[in-house]
Amino acid sequence: MTTNGEDGGSWVVSRIGRKGFRTEVSARSHQFAADEPVALGGTDVGPTPYEYLLTALRSCTATTLRMYADRKAWPLERAEVFVRQARSHEPDCEKCETDRVGVERVERRIEFRALATASRIAARPNLDRSADPVLFAELSVAAPRQPAKRESR
């Protein structure tokens, strides 16, 4: 199967065998694995699918911050993006046939490190010039809630 789509995009392909949860993933010229922890029947050779989803979110956030800082000529030295989701994968697997499961809420924390420029120091005369100024931003993003299931009568 080719990984190039007719729409101009490339397919990300995942392959899994008859046993276990190890999944071989291809994206453009990159090859990597996804798996489940040993405690859940996997071999833990790669991040879980939930962890890859969170990785995509934090990488996109970090890249966007870098592009924005470059365009605005902000002295951003580094941005670190931390994400987590509140649901545990194991209970989701146990209830996946009867309940709505998956990532519903993602919490995100962003730490910025910027150079203390002369104009910033002048604007804040009490700033400790030897300190590395750090700005913490805590954000959280929630998925839209689905309407409650109605009971059949």
Short mmCIF file of N, CA, C and O in Angstrom, two decimals, residues 50 53-54 85-93 95-96 99-106 143:
data_model
loop_
_atom_site.label_atom_id
_atom_site.label_comp_id
_atom_site.label_asym_id
_atom_site.label_seq_id
_atom_site.Cartn_x
_atom_site.Cartn_y
_atom_site.Cartn_z
N TYR A 50 -2.48 6.90 23.58
CA TYR A 50 -2.84 8.11 24.32
C TYR A 50 -1.62 9.03 24.45
O TYR A 50 -1.74 10.24 24.30
N LEU A 53 -1.00 10.79 21.23
CA LEU A 53 -1.96 11.88 21.05
C LEU A 53 -1.51 13.11 21.84
O LEU A 53 -1.50 14.23 21.32
N LEU A 54 -1.12 12.91 23.08
CA LEU A 54 -0.63 14.02 23.90
C LEU A 54 0.65 14.62 23.34
O LEU A 54 0.84 15.84 23.37
N GLN A 85 -3.61 13.84 30.50
CA GLN A 85 -5.05 13.64 30.42
C GLN A 85 -5.48 12.92 31.68
O GLN A 85 -4.71 12.19 32.28
N ALA A 86 -6.69 13.15 32.08
CA ALA A 86 -7.15 12.69 33.38
C ALA A 86 -7.63 11.25 33.40
O ALA A 86 -7.79 10.68 34.46
N ARG A 87 -7.87 10.66 32.25
CA ARG A 87 -8.44 9.31 32.24
C ARG A 87 -7.37 8.25 32.21
O ARG A 87 -6.36 8.39 31.56
N SER A 88 -7.64 7.17 32.89
CA SER A 88 -6.74 6.03 32.89
C SER A 88 -7.13 5.09 31.75
O SER A 88 -8.30 4.79 31.55
N HIS A 89 -6.15 4.63 31.03
CA HIS A 89 -6.39 3.78 29.86
C HIS A 89 -7.04 2.45 30.25
O HIS A 89 -7.95 1.97 29.58
N GLU A 90 -6.59 1.84 31.33
CA GLU A 90 -7.09 0.51 31.70
C GLU A 90 -8.60 0.50 31.96
O GLU A 90 -9.32 -0.32 31.38
N PRO A 91 -9.14 1.41 32.79
CA PRO A 91 -10.60 1.41 32.96
C PRO A 91 -11.33 1.72 31.65
O PRO A 91 -12.43 1.21 31.42
N ASP A 92 -10.75 2.55 30.80
CA ASP A 92 -11.36 2.82 29.50
C ASP A 92 -11.51 1.52 28.70
O ASP A 92 -12.54 1.27 28.08
N CYS A 93 -10.49 0.70 28.71
CA CYS A 93 -10.53 -0.55 27.97
C CYS A 93 -11.60 -1.48 28.52
O CYS A 93 -12.26 -2.20 27.78
N LYS A 95 -14.41 -0.63 29.86
CA LYS A 95 -15.76 -0.12 29.64
C LYS A 95 -16.02 0.30 28.19
O LYS A 95 -17.06 0.87 27.90
N CYS A 96 -15.11 0.00 27.27
CA CYS A 96 -15.23 0.56 25.92
C CYS A 96 -16.44 0.06 25.14
O CYS A 96 -16.87 0.71 24.20
N ASP A 99 -19.58 2.16 27.52
CA ASP A 99 -19.51 3.58 27.85
C ASP A 99 -18.69 4.34 26.82
O ASP A 99 -17.87 3.76 26.11
N ARG A 100 -18.90 5.63 26.82
CA ARG A 100 -18.07 6.52 26.00
C ARG A 100 -16.71 6.62 26.68
O ARG A 100 -16.63 6.95 27.87
N VAL A 101 -15.66 6.32 25.95
CA VAL A 101 -14.31 6.33 26.53
C VAL A 101 -13.40 7.19 25.68
O VAL A 101 -13.77 7.65 24.61
N GLY A 102 -12.20 7.40 26.16
CA GLY A 102 -11.21 8.18 25.42
C GLY A 102 -10.82 9.42 26.18
O GLY A 102 -11.24 9.66 27.30
N VAL A 103 -9.99 10.22 25.56
CA VAL A 103 -9.50 11.44 26.18
C VAL A 103 -10.59 12.50 26.11
O VAL A 103 -11.04 12.87 25.04
N GLU A 104 -11.04 12.96 27.27
CA GLU A 104 -12.07 14.00 27.32
C GLU A 104 -11.53 15.34 27.78
O GLU A 104 -12.07 16.37 27.46
N ARG A 105 -10.47 15.31 28.56
CA ARG A 105 -9.91 16.55 29.08
C ARG A 105 -8.40 16.46 29.04
O ARG A 105 -7.81 15.47 29.47
N VAL A 106 -7.79 17.50 28.50
CA VAL A 106 -6.32 17.58 28.46
C VAL A 106 -5.91 18.80 29.25
O VAL A 106 -6.43 19.89 29.04
N ALA A 143 -12.71 18.76 26.06
CA ALA A 143 -13.49 18.38 24.88
C ALA A 143 -14.95 18.74 25.14
O ALA A 143 -15.40 18.74 26.27
#
